[in-house]
Coordinates of C-alpha atoms in Angstrom, one line a residue:
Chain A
X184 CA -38.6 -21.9 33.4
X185 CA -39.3 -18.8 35.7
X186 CA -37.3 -19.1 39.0
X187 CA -38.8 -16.3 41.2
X188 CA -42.0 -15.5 43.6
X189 CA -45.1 -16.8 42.2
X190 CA -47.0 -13.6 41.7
X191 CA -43.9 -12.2 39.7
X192 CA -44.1 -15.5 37.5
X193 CA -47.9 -15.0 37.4
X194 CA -47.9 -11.6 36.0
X195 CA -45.2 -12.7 33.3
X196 CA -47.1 -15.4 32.5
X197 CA -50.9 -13.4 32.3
X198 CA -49.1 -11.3 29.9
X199 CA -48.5 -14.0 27.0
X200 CA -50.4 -15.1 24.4
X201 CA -52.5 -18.0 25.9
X202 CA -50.8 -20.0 23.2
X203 CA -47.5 -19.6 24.6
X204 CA -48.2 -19.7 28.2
X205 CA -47.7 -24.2 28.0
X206 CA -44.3 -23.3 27.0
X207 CA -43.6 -21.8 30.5
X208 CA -42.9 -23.6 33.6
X209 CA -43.0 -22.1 37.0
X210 CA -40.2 -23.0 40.1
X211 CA -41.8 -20.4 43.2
X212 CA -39.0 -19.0 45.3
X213 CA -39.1 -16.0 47.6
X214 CA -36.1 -15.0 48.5
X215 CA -33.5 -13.6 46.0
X216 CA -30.2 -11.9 46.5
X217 CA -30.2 -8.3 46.5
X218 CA -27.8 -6.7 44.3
X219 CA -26.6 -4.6 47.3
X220 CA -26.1 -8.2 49.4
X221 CA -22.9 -10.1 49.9
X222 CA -22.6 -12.5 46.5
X223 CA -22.0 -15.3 49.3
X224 CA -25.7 -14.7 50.4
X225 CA -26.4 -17.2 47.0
X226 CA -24.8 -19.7 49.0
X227 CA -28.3 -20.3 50.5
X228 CA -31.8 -21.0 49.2
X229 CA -32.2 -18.1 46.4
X230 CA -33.6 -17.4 43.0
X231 CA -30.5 -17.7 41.7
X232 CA -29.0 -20.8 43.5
X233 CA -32.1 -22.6 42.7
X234 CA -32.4 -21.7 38.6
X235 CA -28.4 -23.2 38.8
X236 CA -30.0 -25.9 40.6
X237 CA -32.2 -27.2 38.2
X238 CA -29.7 -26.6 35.3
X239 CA -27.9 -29.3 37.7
X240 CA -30.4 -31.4 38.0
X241 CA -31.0 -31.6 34.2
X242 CA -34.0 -29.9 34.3
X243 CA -33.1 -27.0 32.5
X244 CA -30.2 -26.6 30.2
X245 CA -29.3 -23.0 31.1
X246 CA -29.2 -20.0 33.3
X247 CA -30.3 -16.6 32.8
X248 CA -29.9 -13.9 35.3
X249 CA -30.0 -10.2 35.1
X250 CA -29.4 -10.1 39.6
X251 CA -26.2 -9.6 41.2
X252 CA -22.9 -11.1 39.2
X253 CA -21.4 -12.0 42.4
X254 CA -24.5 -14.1 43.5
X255 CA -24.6 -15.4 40.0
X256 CA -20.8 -16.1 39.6
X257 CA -21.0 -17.8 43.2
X258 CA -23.9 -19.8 42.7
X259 CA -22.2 -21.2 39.6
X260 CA -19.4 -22.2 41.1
X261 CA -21.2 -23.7 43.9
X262 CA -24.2 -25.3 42.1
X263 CA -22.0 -26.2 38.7
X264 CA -18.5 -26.7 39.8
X265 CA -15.2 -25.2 38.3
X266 CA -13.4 -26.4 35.6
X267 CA -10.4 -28.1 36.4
X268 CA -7.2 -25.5 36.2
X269 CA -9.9 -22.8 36.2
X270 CA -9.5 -21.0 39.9
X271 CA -11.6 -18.0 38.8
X272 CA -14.2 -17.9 36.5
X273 CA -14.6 -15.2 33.7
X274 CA -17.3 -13.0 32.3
X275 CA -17.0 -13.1 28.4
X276 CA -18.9 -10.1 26.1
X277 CA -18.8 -9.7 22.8
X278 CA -18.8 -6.4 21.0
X279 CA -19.5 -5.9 17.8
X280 CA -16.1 -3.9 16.7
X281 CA -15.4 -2.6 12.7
X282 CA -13.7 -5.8 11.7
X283 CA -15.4 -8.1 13.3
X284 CA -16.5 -9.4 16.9
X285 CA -14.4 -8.8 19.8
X286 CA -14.6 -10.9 22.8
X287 CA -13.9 -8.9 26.2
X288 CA -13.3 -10.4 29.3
X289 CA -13.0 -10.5 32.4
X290 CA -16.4 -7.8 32.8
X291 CA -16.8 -8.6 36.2
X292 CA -16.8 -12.5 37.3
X293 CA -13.5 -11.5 38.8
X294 CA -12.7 -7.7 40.2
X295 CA -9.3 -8.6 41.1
X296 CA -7.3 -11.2 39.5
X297 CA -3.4 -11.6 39.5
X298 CA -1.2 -12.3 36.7
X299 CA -1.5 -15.7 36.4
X300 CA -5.9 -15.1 36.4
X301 CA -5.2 -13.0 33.3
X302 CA -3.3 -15.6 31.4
X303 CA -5.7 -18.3 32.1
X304 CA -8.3 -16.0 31.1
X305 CA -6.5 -15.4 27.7
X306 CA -6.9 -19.5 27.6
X307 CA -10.6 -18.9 27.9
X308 CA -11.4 -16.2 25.5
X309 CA -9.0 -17.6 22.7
X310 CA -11.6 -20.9 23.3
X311 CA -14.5 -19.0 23.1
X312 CA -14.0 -16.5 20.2
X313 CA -13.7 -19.7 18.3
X314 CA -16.7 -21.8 19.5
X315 CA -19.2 -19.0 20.3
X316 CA -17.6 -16.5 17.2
X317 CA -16.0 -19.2 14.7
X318 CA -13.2 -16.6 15.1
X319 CA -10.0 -18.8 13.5
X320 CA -6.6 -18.2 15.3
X321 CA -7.7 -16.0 17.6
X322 CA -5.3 -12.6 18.3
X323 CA -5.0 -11.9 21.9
X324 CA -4.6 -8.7 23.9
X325 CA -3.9 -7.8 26.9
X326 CA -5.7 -4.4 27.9
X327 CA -3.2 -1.1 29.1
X328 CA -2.5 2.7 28.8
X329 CA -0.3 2.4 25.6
X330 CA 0.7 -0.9 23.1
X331 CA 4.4 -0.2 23.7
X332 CA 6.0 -2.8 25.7
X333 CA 6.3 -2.0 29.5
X334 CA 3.3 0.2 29.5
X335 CA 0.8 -0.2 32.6
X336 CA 0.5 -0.8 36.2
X337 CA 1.9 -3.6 37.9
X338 CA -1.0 -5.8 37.3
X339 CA -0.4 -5.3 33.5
X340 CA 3.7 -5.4 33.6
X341 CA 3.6 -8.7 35.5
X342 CA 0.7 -10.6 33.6
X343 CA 2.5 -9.5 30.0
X344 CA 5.2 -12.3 30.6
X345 CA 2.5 -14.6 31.6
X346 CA 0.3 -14.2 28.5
X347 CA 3.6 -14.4 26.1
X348 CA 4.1 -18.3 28.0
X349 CA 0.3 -19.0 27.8
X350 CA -0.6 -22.3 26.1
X351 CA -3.3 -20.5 23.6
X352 CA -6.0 -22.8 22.3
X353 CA -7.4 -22.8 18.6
X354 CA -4.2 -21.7 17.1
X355 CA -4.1 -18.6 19.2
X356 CA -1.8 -15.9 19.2
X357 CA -1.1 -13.1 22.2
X358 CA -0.6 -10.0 20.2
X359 CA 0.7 -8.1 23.0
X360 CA -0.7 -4.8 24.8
X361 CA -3.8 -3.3 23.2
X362 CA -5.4 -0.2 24.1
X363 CA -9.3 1.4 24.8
X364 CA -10.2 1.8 21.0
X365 CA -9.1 -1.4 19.8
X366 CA -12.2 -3.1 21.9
X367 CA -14.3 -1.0 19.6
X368 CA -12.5 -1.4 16.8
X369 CA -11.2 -4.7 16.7
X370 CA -8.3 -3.9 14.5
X371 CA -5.4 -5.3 16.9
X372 CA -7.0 -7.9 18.7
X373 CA -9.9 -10.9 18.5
X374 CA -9.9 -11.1 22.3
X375 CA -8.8 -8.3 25.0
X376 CA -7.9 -9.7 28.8
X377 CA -8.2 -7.4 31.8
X378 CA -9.3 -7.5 34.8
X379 CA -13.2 -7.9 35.7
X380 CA -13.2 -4.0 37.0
X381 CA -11.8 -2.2 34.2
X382 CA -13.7 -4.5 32.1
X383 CA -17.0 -3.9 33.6
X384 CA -17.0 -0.2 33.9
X385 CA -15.6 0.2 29.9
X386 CA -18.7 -2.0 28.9
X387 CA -21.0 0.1 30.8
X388 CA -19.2 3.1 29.4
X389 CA -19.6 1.8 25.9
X390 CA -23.0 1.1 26.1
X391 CA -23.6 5.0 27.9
X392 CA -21.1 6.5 24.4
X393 CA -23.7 4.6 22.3
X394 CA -26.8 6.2 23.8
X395 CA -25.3 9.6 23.9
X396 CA -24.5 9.5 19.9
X397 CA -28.4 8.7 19.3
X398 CA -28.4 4.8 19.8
X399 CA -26.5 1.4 18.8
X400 CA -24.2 1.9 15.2
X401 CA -26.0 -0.8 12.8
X402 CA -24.1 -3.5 13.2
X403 CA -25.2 -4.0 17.0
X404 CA -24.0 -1.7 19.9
X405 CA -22.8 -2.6 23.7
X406 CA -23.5 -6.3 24.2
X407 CA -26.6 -6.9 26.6
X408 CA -25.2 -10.0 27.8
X409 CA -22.0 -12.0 28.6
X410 CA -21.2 -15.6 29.1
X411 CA -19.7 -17.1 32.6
X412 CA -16.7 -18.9 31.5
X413 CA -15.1 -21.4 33.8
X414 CA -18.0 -23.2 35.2
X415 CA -19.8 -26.6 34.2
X416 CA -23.0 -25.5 32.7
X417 CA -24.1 -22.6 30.1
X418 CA -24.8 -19.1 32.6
X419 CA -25.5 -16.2 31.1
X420 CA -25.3 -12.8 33.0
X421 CA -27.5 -9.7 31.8
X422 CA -26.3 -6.2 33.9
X423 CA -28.9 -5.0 36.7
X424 CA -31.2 -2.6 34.7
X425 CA -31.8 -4.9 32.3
X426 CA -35.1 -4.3 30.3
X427 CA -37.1 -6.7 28.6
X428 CA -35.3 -6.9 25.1
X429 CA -32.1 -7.0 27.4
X430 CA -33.8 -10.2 28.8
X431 CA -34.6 -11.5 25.5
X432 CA -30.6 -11.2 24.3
X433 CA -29.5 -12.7 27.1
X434 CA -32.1 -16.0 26.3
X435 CA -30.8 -16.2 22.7
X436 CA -26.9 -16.0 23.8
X437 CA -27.8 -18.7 26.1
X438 CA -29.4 -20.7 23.3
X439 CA -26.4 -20.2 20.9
X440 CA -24.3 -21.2 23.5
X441 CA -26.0 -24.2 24.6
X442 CA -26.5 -25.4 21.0
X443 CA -22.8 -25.3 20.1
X444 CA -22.0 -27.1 23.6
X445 CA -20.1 -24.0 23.9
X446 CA -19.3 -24.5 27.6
X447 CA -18.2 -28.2 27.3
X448 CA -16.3 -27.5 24.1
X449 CA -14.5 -25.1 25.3
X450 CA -14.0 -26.9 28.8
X451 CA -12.0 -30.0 26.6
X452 CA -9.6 -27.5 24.3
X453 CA -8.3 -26.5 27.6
X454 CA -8.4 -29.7 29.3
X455 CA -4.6 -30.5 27.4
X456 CA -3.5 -27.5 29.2
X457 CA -1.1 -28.1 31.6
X458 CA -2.3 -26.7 35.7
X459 CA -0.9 -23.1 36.5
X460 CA 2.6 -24.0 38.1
X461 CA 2.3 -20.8 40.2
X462 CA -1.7 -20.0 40.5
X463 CA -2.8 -16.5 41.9
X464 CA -3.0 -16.9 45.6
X465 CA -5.1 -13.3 46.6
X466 CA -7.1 -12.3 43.6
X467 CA -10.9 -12.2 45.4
X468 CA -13.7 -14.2 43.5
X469 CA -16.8 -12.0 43.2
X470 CA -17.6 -8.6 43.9
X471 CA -19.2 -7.9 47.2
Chain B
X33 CA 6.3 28.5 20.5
X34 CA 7.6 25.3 18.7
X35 CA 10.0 22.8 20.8
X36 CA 11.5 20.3 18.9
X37 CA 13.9 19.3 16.1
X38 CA 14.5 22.0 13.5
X39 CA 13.4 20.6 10.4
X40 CA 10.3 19.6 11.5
X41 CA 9.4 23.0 12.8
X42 CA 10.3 24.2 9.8
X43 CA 8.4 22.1 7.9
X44 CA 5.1 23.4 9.9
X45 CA 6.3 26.9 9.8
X46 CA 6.7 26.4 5.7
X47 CA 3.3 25.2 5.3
X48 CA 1.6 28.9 7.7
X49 CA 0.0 31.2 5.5
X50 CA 2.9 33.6 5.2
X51 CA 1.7 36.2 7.3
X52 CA 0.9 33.7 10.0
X53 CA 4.5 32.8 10.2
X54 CA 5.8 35.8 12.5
X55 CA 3.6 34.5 15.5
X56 CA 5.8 30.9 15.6
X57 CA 9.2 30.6 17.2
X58 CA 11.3 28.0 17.7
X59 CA 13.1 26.7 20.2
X60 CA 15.3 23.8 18.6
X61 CA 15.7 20.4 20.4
X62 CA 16.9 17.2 19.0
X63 CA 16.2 14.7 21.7
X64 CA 12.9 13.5 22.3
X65 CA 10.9 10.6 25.1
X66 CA 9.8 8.3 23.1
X67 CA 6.6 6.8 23.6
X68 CA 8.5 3.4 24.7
X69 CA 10.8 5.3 26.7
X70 CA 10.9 5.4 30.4
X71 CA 9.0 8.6 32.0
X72 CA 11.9 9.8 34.1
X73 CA 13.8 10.2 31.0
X74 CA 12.0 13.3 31.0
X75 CA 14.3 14.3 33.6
X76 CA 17.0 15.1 31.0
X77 CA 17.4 17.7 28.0
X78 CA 14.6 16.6 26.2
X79 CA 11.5 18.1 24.0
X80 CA 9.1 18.5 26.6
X81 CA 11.7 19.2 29.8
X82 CA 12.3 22.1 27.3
X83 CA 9.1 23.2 26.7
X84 CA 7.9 23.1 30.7
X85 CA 11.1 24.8 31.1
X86 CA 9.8 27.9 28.6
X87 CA 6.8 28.0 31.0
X88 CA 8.9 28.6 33.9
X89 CA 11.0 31.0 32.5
X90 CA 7.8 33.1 31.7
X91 CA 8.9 32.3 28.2
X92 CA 5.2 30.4 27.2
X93 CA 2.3 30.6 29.5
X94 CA 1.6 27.0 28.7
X95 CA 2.4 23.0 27.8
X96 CA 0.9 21.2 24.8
X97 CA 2.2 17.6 24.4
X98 CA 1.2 14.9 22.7
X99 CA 4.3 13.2 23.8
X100 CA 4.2 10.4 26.4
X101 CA 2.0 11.0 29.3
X102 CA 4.2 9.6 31.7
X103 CA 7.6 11.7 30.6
X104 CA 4.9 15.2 30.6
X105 CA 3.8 14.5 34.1
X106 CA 7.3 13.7 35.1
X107 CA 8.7 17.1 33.2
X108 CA 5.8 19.1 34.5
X109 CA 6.3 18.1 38.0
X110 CA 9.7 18.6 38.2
X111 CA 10.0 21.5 36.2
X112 CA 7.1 23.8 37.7
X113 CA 6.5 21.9 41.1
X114 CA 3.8 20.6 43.0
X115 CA 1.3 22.1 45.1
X116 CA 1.5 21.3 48.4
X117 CA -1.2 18.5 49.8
X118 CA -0.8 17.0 46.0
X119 CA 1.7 14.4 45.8
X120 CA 0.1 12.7 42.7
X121 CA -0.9 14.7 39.4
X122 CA -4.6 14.1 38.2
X123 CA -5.5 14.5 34.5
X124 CA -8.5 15.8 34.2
X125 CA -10.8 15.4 30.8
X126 CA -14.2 16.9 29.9
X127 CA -16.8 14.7 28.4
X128 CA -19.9 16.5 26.8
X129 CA -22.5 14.2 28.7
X130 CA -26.3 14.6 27.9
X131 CA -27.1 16.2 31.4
X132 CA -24.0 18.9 30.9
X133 CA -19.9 18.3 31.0
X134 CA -18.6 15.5 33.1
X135 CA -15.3 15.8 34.5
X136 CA -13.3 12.3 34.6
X137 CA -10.2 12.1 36.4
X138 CA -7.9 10.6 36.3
X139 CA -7.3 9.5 33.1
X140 CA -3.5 8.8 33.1
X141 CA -1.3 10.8 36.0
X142 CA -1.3 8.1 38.4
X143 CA -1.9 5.0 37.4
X144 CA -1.9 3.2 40.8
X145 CA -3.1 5.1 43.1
X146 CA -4.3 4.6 46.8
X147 CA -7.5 5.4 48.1
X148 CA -5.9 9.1 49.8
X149 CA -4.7 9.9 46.3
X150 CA -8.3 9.6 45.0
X151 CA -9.7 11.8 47.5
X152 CA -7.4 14.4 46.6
X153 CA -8.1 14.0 43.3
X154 CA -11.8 14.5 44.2
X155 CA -11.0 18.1 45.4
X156 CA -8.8 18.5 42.7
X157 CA -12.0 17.7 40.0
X158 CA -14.2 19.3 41.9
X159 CA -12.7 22.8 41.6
X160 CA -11.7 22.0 38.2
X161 CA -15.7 21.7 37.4
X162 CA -16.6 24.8 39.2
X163 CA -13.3 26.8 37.6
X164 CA -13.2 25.3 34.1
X165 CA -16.6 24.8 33.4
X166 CA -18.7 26.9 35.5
X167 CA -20.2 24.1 37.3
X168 CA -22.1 25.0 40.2
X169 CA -22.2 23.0 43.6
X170 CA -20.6 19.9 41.4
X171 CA -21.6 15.8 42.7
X172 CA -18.5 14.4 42.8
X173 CA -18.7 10.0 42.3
X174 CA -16.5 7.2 42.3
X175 CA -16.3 4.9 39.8
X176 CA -17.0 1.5 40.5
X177 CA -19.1 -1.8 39.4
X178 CA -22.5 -1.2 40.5
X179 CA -23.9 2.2 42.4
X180 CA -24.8 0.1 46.0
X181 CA -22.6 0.9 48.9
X182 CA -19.8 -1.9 49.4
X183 CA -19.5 -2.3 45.3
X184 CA -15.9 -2.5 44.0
X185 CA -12.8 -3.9 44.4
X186 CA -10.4 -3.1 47.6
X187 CA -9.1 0.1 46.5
X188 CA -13.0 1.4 45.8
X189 CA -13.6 0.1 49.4
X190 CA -11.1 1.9 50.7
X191 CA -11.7 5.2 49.0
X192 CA -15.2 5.1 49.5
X193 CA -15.0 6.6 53.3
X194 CA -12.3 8.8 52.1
X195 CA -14.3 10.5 49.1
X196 CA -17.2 10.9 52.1
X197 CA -14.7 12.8 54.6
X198 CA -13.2 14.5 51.7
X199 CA -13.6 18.6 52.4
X200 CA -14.5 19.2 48.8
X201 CA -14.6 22.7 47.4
X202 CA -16.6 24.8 45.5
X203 CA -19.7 23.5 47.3
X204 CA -19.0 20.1 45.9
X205 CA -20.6 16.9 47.4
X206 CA -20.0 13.6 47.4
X207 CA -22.8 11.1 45.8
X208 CA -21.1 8.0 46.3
X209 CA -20.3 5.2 43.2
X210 CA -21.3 5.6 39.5
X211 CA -20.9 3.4 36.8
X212 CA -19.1 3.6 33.5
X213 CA -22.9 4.5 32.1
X214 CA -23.0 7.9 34.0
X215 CA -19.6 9.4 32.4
X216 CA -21.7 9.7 29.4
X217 CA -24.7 10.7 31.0
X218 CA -24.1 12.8 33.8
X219 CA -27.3 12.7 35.3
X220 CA -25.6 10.9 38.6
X221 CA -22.3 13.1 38.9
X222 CA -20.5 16.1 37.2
X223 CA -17.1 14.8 38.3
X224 CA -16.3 11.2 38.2
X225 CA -12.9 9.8 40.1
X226 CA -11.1 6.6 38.9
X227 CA -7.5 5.5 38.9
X228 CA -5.5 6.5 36.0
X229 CA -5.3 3.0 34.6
X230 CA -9.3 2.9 34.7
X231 CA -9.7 6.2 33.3
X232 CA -7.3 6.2 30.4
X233 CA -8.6 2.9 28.9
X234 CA -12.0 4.2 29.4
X235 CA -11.4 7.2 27.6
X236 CA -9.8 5.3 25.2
X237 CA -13.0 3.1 25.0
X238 CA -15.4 5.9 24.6
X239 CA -13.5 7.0 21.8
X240 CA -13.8 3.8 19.8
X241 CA -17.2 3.7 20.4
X242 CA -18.5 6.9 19.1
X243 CA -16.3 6.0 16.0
X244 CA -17.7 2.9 15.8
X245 CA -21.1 4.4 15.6
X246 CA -20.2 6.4 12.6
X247 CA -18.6 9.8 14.6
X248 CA -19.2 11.6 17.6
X249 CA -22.6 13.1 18.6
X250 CA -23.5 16.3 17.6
X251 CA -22.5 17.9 20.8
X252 CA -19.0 16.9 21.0
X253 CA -17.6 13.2 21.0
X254 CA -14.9 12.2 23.4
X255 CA -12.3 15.2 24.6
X256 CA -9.1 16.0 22.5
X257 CA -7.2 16.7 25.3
X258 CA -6.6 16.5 29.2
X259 CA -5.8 19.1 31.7
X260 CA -3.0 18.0 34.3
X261 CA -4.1 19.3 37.7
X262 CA -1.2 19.5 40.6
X263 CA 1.5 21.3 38.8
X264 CA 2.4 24.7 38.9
X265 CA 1.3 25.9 35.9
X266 CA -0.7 25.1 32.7
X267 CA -0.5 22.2 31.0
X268 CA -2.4 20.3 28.5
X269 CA -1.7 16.6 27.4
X270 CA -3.2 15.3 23.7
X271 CA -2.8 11.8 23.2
X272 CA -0.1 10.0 21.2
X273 CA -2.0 9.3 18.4
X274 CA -3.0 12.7 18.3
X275 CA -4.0 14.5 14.6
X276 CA -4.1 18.4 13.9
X277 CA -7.3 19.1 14.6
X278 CA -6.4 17.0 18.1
X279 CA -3.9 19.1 19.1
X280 CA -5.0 22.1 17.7
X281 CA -8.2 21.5 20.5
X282 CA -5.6 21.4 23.0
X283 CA -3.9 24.3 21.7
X284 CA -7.5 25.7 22.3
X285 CA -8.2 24.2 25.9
X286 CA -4.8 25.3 27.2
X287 CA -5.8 28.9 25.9
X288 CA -8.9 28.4 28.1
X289 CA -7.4 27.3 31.5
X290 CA -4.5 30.1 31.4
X291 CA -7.1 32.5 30.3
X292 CA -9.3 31.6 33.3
X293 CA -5.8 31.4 35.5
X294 CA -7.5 28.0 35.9
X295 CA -4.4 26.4 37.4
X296 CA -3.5 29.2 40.0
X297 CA -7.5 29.7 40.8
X298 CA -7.6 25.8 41.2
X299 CA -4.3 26.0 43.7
X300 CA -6.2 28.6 45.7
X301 CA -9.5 26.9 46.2
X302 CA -7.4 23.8 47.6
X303 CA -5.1 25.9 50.1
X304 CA -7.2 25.9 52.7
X305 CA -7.5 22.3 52.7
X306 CA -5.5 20.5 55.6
X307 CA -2.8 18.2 54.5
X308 CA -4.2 14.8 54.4
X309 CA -3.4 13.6 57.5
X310 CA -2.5 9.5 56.2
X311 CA -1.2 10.5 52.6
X312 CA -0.6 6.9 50.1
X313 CA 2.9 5.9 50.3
X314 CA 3.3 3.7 47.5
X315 CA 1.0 4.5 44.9
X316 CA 3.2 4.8 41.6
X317 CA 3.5 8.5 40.0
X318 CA 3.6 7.5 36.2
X319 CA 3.6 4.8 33.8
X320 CA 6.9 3.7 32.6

């Protein structure tokens, strides 16, 4: 289903085979949230508000987007509710790293969370590297300038302690402080937790290291997509200059994900999880 | 000049060509900050107190250390001052980007700093571009999420006026926010400013990636070694995990700046700048 204005939809839909073109339904909406508009601007009759709409309304099992996260994450949370114990959703990409996938997250469903965001995010990516990855006993990281003990900013000192009490899911285990490489590498962790500004601008710088040594290694380069965590539907978020095969990645992760029930799977191994006895108060949703 | 426990600078001086041997001396120091160690224990007899002290003593005309970050900015600092208007060290690395060198900053002096910090470290990178690297008139961004005004979290918010009011030198000019893409491009910014937290996972990141993509690209991969900007004097930090040929290019990058008088040229461009006029009061110096 294209959500969008109708000659934008046309146009897509003149250049398919005539075959294909039954496959494609049409929902014509004008107006769509800039990525230089306030995320709060989804709040209202948009592209994006009413694709999440109709995933609501059972008539489509999934949403893709390559607009503004912040419109996106909002209209998720809006349009899909929140999971229960989950204040802040989470954008969840997975790189391809030497010894095998590493999930990364938050990459920007949450700019700046507080301690007690990062552990529940830990919950989330330990839940997803084993439904969307089949990752077993997932090692988790928490992202910082050095893996000694101690090392970081305050963010990272006071979230440590939280993500050495978090209840992991799937046999998980919090591994301690991991640093820049090991996201390509893979060596220390299954799953690295920051926070959704650090983990945006290392994916985008990951993806730029890749084109500057002559493309992607073999095994797949940056991720063109990430999952929204923490809502109650499958949302899939591709990054603003998404091009077509972009677009196309994005609609297979959503696939996967929908196939495996990924979000409601994931949504029931933490639904045993106690509630946050001491939730983040000030950690701002979505990006502006 | 070697600074550190006997034996092992023997060992290194045993394995010189012989004739090689005469140009090494020793200065012989038992205690060493350990990469777990607090910073300020820099403050003591130590390795690399020693070694900054050599520099002020006109004994060595620069620092190599690929000892903790935090306990070199702390040594430096103390040992050789600051320059007036800089409260908070910047270190500096150059990235070979596609479009010509990219100068991130900070990559580790300051972990937390405010959004007055970052503008001075915005004068400090953009006289490092034009002095180290011959860059003329350098476009100076700021890190963030997306490259629309308003993008960010609260500290890119708040530096975002400041960068735009900031007298750069050197003919410098502020273009406004990048993303992690253009550190290894270049085609939006020769000088890119982030918070040392950012910056140091980044580089971290970038690292990984090129070696996940089977080595770094043909003009040069991720930089060796960083150039801490603030101090009086030169001085180049490697990182911990450092090899020979690591610091062996910061051996030859320290050569470079104290050749150029980079640090004192630097110092100069900057003195003309008026204090900053609402300096950051509680950004934190160091990592622990």
């Amino acid at each position: 289903m294209l959500v969008g204005p109708i000659e934008v939809a046309d146009e897509l839909i003149g250049a398919l085979d005539p075959a294909q073109r039954a496959r494609v339904t049409v929902r014509p909406v004008r107006t769509a949230v800039g990525m230089a508009d306030h995320p709060t601007a989804a709040r209202g009759e948009s592209t994006v508000r009413t694709a999440v709409q109709a995933v609501h309304d059972g008539l489509a099992d999934a949403v893709v987007s390559a607009g503004s996260t912040g419109a996106t994450v909002t209209a998720a949370a809006l349009g899909l509710g929140r999971w229960t114990g989950i204040r802040r959703p989470a954008l969840a990409a997975t790189l391809p790293a030497v010894e095998g996938p590493v999930v990364l997250l938050d990459v920007g469903g949450t700019l700046e969370p507080g301690p007690a965001t990062l552990a529940r995010h830990a919950l989330l990516g330990a839940a997803y590297a084993s439904v969307a990855h089949a990752v077993t006993a997932p090692r988790v990281g928490l992202l910082s300038v050095g893996h000694e003990t101690g090392k970081g900013d305050r963010l990272r000192r006071a979230a440590a302690p939280a993500l050495t009490a978090a209840p992991l899911p799937c046999d998980g285990r919090y591994v301690g402080l991991v640093e820049g490489y090991d996201i390509s590498l893979g060596a220390r962790a299954d799953v690295v937790v920051t926070d959704g500004f650090t983990g945006n601008v290392l994916l985008k710088a990951i993806e730029g290291a890749y084109a500057m040594a002559g493309g992607p290694p073999s095994r797949g380069g940056a991720p063109r997509a990430a999952a929204l965590l923490g809502v109650g539907g499958t949302v899939v978020v591709c990054h603003g200059a998404a091009g077509s095969e972009d677009v196309a990645s994005g609609i297979a992760l959503a696939a996967h994900l929908w196939r495996r029930d990924a979000a409601g799977t994931v949504r029931a191994l933490l639904a045993d999880i106690p509630p946050d006895p001491a939730p983040d108060r000030h950690d701002t949703e979505v990006a502006p």
